[in-house]
Coordinates of C-alpha atoms and ligand atoms in Angstrom, one line a residue:
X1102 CA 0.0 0.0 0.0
X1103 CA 2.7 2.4 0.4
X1104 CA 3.8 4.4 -2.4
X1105 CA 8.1 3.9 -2.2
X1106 CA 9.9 2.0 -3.6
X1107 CA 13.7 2.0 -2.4
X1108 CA 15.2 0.2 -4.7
X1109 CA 14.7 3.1 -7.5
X1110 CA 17.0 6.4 -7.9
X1111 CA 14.7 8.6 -6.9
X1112 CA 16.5 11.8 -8.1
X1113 CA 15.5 11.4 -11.8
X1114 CA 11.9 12.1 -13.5
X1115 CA 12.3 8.3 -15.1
X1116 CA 13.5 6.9 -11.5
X1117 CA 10.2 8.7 -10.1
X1118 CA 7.6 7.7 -12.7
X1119 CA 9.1 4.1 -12.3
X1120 CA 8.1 4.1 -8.6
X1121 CA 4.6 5.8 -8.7
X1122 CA 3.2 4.9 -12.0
X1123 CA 0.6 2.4 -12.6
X1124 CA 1.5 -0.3 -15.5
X1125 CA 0.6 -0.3 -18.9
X1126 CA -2.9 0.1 -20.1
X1127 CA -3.9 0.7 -15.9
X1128 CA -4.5 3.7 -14.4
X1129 CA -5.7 7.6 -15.5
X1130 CA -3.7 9.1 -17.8
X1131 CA -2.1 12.5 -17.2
X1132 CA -1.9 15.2 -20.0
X1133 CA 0.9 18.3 -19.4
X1134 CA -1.7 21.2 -19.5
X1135 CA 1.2 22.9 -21.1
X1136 CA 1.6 20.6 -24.3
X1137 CA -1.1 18.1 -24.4
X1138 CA 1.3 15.1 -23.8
X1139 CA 1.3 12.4 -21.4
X1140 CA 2.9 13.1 -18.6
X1141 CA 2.3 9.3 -16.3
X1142 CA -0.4 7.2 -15.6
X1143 CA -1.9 7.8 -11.8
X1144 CA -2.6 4.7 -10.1
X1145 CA -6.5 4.5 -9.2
X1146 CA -7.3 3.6 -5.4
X1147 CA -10.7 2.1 -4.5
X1148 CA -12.4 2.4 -1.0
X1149 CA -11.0 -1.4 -0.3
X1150 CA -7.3 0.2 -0.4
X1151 CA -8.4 3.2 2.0
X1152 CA -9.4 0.5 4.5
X1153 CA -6.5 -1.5 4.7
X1154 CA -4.7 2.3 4.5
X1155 CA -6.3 3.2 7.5
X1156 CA -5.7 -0.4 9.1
X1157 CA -1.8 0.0 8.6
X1158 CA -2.2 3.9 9.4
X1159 CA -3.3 2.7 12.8
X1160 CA -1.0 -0.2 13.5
X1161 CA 2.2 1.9 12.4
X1162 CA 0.3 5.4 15.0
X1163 CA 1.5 3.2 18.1
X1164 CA 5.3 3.2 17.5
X1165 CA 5.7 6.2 15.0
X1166 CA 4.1 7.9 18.9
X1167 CA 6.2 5.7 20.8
X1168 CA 8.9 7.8 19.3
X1169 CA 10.3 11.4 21.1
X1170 CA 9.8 14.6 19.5
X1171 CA 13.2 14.4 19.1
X1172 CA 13.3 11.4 17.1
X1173 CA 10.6 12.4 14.5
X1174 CA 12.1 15.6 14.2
X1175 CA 15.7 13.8 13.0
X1176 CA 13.6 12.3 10.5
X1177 CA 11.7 14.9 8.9
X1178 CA 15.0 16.6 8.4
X1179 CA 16.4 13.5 6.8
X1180 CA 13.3 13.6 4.7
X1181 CA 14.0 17.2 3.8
X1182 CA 17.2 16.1 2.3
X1183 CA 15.5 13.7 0.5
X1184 CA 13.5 16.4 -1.0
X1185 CA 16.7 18.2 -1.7
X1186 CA 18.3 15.3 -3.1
X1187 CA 16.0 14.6 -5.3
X1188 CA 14.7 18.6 -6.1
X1189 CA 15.4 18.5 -9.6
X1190 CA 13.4 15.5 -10.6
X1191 CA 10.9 16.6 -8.4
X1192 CA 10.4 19.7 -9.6
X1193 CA 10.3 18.6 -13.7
X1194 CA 7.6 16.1 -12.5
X1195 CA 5.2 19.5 -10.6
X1196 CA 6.6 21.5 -14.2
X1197 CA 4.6 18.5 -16.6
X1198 CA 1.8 17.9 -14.4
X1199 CA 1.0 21.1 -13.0
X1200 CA 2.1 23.3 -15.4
X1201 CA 3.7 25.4 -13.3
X1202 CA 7.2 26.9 -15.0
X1203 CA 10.5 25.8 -13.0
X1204 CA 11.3 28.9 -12.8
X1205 CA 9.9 32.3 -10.9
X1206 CA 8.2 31.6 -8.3
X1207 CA 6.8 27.7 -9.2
X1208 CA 7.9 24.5 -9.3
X1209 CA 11.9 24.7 -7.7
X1210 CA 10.4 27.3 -5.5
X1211 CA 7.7 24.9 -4.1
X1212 CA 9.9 21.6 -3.8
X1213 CA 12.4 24.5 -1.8
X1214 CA 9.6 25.1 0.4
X1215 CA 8.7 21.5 1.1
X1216 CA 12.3 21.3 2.6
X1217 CA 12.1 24.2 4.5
X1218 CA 8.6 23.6 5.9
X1219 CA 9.8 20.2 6.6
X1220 CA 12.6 22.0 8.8
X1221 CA 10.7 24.2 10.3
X1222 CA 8.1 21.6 11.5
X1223 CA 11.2 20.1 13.0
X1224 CA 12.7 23.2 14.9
X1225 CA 9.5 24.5 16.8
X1226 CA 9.6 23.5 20.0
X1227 CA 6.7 22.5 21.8
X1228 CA 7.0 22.4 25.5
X1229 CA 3.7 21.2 28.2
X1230 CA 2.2 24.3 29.8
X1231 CA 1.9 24.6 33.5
X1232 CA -1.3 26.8 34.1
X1233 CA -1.6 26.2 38.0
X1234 CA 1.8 25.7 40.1
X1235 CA 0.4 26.9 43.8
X1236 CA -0.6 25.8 47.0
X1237 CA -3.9 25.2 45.0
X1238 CA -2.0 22.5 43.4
X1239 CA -0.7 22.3 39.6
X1240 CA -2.2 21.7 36.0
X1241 CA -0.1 21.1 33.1
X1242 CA -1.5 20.8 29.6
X1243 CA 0.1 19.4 26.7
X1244 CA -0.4 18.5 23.1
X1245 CA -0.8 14.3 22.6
X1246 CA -1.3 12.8 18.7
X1247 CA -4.7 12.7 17.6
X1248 CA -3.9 9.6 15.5
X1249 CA -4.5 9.0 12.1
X1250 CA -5.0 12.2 10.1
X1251 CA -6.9 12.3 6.6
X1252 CA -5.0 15.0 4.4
X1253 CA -7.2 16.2 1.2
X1254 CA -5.1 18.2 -1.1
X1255 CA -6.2 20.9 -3.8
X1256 CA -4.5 20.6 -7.5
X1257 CA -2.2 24.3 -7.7
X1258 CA 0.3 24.0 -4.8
X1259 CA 0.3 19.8 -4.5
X1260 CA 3.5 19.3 -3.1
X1261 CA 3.8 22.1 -0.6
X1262 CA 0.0 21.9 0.4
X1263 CA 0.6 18.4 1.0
X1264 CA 3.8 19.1 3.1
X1265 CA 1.8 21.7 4.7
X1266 CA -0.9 19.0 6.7
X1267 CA 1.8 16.2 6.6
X1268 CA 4.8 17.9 8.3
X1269 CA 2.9 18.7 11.6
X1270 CA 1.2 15.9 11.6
X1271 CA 3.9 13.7 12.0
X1272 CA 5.7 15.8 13.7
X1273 CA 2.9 16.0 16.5
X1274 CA 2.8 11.7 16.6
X1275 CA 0.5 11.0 13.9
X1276 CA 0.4 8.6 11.0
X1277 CA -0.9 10.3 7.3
X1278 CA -3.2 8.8 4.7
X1279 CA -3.4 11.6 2.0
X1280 CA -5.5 11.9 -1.0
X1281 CA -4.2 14.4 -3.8
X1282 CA -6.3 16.5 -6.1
X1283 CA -7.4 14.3 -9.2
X1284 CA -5.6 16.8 -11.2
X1285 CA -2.2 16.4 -9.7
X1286 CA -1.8 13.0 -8.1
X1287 CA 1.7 12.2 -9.8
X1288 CA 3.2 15.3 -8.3
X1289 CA 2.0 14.0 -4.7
X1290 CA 2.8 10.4 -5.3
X1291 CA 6.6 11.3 -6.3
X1292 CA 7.0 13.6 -3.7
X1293 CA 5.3 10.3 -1.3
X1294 CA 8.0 7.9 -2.2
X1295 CA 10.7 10.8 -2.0
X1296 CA 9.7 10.9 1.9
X1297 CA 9.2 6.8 2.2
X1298 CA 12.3 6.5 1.4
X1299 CA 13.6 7.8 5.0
X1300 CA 9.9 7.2 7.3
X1301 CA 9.0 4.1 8.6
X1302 CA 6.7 1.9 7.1
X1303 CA 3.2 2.9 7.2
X1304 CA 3.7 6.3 8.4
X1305 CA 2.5 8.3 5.2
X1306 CA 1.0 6.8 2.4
X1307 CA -0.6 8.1 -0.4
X1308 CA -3.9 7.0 -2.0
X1309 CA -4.7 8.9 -5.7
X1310 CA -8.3 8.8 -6.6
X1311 CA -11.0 10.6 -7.4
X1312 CA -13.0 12.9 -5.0
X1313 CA -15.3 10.1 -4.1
X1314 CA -12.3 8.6 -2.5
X1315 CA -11.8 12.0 -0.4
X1316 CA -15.5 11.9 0.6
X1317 CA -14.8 7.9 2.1
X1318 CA -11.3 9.3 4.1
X1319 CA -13.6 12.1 5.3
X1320 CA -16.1 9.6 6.3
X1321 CA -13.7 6.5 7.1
X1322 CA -14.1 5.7 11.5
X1323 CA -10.7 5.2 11.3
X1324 CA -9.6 8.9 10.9
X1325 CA -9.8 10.8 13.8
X1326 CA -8.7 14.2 12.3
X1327 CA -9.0 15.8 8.6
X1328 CA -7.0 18.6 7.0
X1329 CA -8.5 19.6 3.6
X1330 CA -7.2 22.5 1.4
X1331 CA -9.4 22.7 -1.6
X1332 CA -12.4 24.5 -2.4
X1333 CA -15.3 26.4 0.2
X1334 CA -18.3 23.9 -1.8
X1335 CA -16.0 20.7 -1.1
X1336 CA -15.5 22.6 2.8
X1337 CA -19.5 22.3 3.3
X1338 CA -19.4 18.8 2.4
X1339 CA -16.6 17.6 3.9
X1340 CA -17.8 19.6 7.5
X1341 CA -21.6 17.6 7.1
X1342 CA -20.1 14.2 6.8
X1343 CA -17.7 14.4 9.3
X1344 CA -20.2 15.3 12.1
X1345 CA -21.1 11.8 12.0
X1346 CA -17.7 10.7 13.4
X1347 CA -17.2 14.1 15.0
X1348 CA -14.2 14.5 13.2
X1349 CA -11.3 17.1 14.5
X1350 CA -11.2 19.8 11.1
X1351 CA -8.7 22.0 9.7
X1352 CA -10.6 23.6 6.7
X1353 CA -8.2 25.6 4.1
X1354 CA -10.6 27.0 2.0
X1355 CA -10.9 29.3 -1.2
X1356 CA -10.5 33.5 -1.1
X1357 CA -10.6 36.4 -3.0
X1358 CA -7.8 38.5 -1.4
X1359 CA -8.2 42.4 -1.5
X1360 CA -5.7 44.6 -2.0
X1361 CA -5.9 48.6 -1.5
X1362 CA -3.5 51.0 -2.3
X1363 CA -3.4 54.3 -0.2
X1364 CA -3.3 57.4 -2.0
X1365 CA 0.9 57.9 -0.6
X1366 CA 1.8 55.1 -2.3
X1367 CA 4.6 55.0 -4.9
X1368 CA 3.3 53.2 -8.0
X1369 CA 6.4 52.5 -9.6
X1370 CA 7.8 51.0 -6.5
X1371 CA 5.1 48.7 -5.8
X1372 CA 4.1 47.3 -8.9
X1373 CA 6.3 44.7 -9.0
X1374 CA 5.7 43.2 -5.6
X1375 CA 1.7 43.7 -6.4
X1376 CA 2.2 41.9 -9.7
X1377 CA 3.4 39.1 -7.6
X1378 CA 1.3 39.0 -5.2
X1379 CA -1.4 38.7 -7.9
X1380 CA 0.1 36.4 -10.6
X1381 CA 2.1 33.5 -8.4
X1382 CA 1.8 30.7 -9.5
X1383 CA -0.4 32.1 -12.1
X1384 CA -2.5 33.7 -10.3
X1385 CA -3.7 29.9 -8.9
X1386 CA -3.1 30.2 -5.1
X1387 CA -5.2 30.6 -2.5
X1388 CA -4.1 33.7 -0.9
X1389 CA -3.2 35.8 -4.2
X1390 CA -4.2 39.2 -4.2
X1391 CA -7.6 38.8 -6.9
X1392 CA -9.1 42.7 -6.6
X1393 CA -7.1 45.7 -6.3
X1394 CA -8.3 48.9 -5.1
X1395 CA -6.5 51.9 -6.2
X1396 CA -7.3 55.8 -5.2
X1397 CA -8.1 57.8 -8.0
X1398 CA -5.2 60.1 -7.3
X1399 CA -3.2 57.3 -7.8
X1400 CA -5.2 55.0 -10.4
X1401 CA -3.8 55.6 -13.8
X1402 CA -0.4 55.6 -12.7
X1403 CA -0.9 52.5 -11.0
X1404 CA -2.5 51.0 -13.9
X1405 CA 0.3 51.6 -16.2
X1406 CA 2.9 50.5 -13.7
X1407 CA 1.3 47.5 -13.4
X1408 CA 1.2 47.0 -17.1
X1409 CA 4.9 47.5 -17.6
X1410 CA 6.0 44.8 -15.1
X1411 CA 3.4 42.6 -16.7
X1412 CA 4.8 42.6 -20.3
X1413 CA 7.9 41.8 -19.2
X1414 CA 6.9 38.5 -17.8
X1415 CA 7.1 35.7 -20.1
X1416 CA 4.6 32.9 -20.1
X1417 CA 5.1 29.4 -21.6
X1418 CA 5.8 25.8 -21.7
X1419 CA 7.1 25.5 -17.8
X1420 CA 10.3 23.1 -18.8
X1421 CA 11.5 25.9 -20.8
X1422 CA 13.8 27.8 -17.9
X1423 CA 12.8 31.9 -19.3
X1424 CA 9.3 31.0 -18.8
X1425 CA 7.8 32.5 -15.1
X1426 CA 4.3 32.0 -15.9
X1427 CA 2.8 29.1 -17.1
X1428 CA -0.7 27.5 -18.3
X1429 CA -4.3 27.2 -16.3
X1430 CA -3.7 23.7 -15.1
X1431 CA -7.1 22.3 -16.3
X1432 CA -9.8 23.0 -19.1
X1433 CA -12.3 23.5 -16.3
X1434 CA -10.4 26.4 -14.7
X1435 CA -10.0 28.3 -18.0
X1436 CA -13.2 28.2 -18.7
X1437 CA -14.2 29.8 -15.7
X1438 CA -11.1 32.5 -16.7
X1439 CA -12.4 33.3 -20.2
X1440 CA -16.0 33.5 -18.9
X1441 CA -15.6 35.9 -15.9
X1442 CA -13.3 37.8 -18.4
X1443 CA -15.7 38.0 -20.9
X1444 CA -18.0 39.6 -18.6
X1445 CA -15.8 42.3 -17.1
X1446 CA -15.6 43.2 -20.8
X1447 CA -19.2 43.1 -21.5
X1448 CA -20.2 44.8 -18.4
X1449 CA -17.7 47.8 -20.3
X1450 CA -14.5 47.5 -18.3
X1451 CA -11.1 48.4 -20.0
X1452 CA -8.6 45.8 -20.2
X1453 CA -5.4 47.3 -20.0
X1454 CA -3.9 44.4 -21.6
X1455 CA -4.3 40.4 -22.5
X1456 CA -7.9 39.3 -22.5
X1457 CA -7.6 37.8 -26.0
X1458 CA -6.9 34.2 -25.9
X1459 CA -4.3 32.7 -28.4
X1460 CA -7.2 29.9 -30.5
X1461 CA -5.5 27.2 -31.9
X1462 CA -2.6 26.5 -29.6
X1463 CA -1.6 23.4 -27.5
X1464 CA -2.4 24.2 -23.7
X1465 CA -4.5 26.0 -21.5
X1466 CA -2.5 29.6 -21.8
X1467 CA -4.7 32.0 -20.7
X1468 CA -3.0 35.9 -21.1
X1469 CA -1.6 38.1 -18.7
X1470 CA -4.7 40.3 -18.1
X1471 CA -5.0 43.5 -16.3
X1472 CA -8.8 45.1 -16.3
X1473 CA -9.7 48.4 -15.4
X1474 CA -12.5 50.8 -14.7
X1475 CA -14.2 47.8 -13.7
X1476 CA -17.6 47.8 -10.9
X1477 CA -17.0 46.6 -7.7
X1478 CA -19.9 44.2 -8.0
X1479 CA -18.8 42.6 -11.8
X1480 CA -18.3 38.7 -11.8
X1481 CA -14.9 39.5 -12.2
X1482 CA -14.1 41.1 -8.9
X1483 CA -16.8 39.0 -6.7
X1484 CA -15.8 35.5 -7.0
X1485 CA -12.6 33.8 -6.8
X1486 CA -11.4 33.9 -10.5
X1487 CA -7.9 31.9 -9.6
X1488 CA -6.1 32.5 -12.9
X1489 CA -3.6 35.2 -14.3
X1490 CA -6.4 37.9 -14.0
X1491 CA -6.2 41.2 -11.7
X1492 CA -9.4 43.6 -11.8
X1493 CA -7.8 47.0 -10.9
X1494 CA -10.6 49.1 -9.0
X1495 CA -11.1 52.9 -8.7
X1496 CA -12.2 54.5 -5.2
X1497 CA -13.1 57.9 -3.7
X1498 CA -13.2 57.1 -0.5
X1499 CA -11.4 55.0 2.0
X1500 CA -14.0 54.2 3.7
X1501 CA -15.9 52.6 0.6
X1502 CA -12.2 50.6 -0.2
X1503 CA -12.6 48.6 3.6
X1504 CA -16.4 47.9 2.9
X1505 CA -15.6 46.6 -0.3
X1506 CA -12.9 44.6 0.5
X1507 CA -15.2 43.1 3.5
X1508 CA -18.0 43.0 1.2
X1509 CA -17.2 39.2 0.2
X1510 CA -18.3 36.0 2.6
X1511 CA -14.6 35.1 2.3
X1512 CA -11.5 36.5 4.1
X1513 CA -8.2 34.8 3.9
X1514 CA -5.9 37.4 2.8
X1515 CA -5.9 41.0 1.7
X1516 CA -3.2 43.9 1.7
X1517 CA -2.5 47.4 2.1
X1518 CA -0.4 49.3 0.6
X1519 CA 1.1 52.8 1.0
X1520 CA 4.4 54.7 2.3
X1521 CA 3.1 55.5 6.1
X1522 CA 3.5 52.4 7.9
X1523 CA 1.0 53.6 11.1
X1524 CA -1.7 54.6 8.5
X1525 CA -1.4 51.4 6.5
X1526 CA -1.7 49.1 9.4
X1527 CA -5.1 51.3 10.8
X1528 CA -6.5 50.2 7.6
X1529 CA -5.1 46.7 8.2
X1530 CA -6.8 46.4 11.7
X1531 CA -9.9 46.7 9.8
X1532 CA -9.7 44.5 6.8
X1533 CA -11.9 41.1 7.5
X1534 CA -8.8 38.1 6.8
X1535 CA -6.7 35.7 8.5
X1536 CA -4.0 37.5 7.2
X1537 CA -3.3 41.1 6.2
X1538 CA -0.1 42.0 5.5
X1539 CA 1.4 45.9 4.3
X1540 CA 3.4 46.2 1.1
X1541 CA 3.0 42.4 0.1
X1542 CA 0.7 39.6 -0.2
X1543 CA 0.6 36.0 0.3
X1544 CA 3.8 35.8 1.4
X1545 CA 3.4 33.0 3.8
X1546 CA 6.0 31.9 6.6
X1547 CA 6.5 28.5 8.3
X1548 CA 6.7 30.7 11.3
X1549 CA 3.5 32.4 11.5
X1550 CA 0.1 30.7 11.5
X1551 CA -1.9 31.1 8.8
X1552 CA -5.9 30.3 7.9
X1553 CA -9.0 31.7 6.9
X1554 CA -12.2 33.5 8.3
X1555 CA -16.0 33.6 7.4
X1556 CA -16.1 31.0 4.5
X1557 CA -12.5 30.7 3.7
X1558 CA -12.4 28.0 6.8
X1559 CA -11.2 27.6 9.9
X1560 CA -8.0 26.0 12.1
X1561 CA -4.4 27.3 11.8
X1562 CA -1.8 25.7 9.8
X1563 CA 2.2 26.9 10.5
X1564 CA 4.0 27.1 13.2
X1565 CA 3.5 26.6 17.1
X1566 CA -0.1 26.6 16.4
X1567 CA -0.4 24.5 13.6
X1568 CA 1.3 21.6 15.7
X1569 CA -1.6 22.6 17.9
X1570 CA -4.0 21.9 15.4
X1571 CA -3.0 18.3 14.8
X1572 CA -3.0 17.4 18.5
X1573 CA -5.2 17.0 21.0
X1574 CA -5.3 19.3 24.4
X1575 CA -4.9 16.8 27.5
X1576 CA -4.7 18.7 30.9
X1577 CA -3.3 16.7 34.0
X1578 CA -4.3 18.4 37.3
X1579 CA -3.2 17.1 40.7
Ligands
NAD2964 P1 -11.7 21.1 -4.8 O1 -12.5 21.4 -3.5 O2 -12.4 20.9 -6.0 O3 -10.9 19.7 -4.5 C1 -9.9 19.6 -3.5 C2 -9.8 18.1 -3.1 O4 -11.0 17.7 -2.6 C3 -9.5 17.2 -4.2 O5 -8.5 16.3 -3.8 C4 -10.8 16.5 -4.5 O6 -10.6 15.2 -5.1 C5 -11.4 16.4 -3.1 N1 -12.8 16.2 -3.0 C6 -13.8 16.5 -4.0 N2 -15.0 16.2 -3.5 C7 -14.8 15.8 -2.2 C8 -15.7 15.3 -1.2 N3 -17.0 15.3 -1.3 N4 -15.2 15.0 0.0 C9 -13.8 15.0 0.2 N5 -12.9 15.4 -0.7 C10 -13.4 15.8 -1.9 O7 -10.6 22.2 -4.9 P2 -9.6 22.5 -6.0 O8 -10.3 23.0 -7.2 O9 -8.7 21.3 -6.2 O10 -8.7 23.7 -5.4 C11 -8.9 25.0 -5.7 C12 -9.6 25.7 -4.5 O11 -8.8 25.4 -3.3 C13 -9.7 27.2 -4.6 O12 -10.9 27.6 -4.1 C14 -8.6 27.7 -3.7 O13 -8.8 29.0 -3.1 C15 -8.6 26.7 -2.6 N6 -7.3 26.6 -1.9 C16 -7.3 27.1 -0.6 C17 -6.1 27.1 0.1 C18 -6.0 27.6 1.5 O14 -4.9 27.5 2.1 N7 -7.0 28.2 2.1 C19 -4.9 26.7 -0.5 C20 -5.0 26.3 -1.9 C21 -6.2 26.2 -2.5

């Protein structure tokens, strides 16, 4: 049932596919959203294999707990230098199947950040807490394994959203059946057998399927605790079925980050950092800034700013190494690009540039696009559009800025931007996200705790906190 195989070199795309993919004529076949061509063919897993998953979860809980924190913090840095070993091959695997270019922010960036949040995990220390020491008597609480976690994974960070609910997990004493996104289960599955090649049997294993196979781990008795990242609809329905078991929840859920840019910031100085903060990844990350709110006194000049970092950003097939922004990784997700495009223009907004597919070419390439003098309540700006898209909006008014930006029934990140630091983080106290940060965006830290509010989810993953999250509370009082 486990995914590794040891025997294989695991530092080579072929090595890799040779120990994750299913034989001949089995399997689902992957396509590179980049070229069209087969990339691997994902193993299916049925509901039989997540039983005897969960069985061998279990049985290996006892000792991998057994262990000190010590212990299983040696081995997830030995498994970060697996990573490392193996980064390249890693990365070129995430490039095909993803899309994502090496290069820029993508695929080397996120195989980096497995190994560092793999370290990190391993660093924090985690001590018990003594509430009551007096003639009272004394209380200590600490943090004991829930057991067997379930990890659902989303399809446009799959390695480092899977490293994101596996490191703490097993840091904190618990076993790991994950389930990747249907999109992007050869990416998971390679970085799997990369980490089985240092854990101990049983430890982590990964199960591709499709998201039936997420709604039986969600389900299974034999999970006590689920972490999903993925969408808010697949949130709901994950939260419903797991009453049943009363399942522990960490919910990672989608956004549609505002930005707002005071009227003293310096255009030209922040447009590159905004384009960012937009586009990462191709603008397919949870957190990326999706709406922008500009003063008027500031507007045009921040459109054109914006405009001038974009064209110099090239987009393409991700193995190529000038390439820093790549496809949409599915057909589904470009739909839903075009479309909401398509109505910002109809609804009269400007696009600054891009907007006009390429017909006729290999790939799901959608443009750079930047859209202006758009309405706050287009398509485009209220829902999550999650590709290289960024409606640039014009305010008055402050105050009308925070309400839009808190207008939405999500809140995971937003931003502020401007030159006087006290002013900027006034408006941040007031902006409705897990996470607000001033003169960047998304720029998440295995440090600092990071998660949702209103329907972008709850828990915290990251840091101190995030072990939290994967453990259970147990106060001893004498
Ligand atoms: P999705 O919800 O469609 O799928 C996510 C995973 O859930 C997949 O593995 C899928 O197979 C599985 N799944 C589907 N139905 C299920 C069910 N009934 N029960 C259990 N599992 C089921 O999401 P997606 O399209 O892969 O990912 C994009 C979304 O994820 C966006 O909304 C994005 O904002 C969000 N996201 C959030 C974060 C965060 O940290 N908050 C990070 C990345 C992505």
């Amino acid at each position: 049932m486990t995914t590794e195989t040891t025997t294989t070199d695991l530092t080579t795309v072929k090595g890799l596919m040779a120990a994750i993919e299913a034989p001949e004529g089995q399997g689902v076949e992957m396509m590179d959203p980049a070229t069209g061509k087969l990339v691997g063919r994902a193993p299916q897993r049925a509901e039989a294999d997540l039983d005897e998953a969960v069985a061998t979860a279990r049985e290996a809980q006892r000792s991998w707990a057994a262990r000190s924190h010590a212990e299983r913090s040696e081995l997830l840095n030995r498994a970060a230098d697996a990573v490392e070993d193996s980064a390249e091959g890693l990365a070129a695997v995430l490039s095909r199947e993803q899309g994502k270019p090496l290069n820029g922010p993508n695929a080397r960036f996120e195989v980096g950040a497995c190994a560092g949040w793999l370290r990190a995990n391993a660093a924090f220390e985690i001590e018990p807490e003594v509430l009551v020491d007096d003639e009272s008597g004394k209380a200590v609480l600490e943090y004991v394994p829930v057991g067997v976690v379930g990890a659902i994974g989303p399809w446009n960070w799959p390695m480092m959203i899977s490293i994101w609910q596996v490191a703490p997990s097993l840091r904190m004493g618990n076993t790991v059946v994950l389930k990747p996104s249907e999109y992007t289960p050869l990416s998971v599955l390679a970085l799997g057998a990369v980490l089985n090649q240092v854990l101990p049997e049983g430890v982590l294993q990964v199960l591709a399927g499709p998201g039936e196979l997420g709604a039986a781990l969600t389900a299974h008795p034999g999970v006590d605790k689920l972490m999903f990242t993925g969408s808010t609809k697949t949130g709901q329905a994950i939260m419903r079925s797991a009453a049943d078991t009363l399942k522990r929840l960490t919910l990672e859920l989608g956004g549609n980050d505002a930005g707002i840019v005071l009227p003293d910031a310096d255009p030209e100085a922040i447009a590159e950092d905004l384009f960012w903060g937009a586009f990462i990844n191709t603008g397919q990350t949870c957190a990326a800034l999706k709406r922008l709110y500009v003063h008027e006194s500031q507007y045009e000049a921040m459109c054109q700013a914006l405009v001038k970092v974009a064209q110099r950003m090239p987009m393409g097939v991700g193995l190529e190494e000038e390439n820093v922004l790549g496809p949409l990784q599915n057909r589904q997700q470009y739909d839903i690009v075009a479309g909401l495009v398509e109505d910002a223009r109809n609804g009269g907004a400007r696009i600054l540039m891009g907007g006009d597919p390429v017909q006729d070419q290999p790939g799901y390439f959608y443009p750079t696009t930047l859209v202006a003098d758009i309405d706050n309540d287009n398509r485009l700006v209220s829902q999550e559009q999650f590709g290289p898209v960024l409606p640039i909006v014009r305010y008055t008014d402050l105050e009308q800025a925070i309400a839009w930006a808190n207008g939405l029934d999500v809140g995971l990140g937003s931003s502020v931007w401007g030159t006087d630091l006290e002013a900027a983080r006034a408006v941040a106290a007031r902006l409705q996200a897990g996470t607000t940060w001033i003169n960047k965006h998304g720029a998440v830290d295995p440090r600092v705790p990071f998660g949702g509010v209103k329907k972008s989810g709850y828990g915290l993953e990251f840091g101190v906190e995030g072990l939290k999250s994967v453990a259970l509370p147990k106060v001893t009082s004498w």
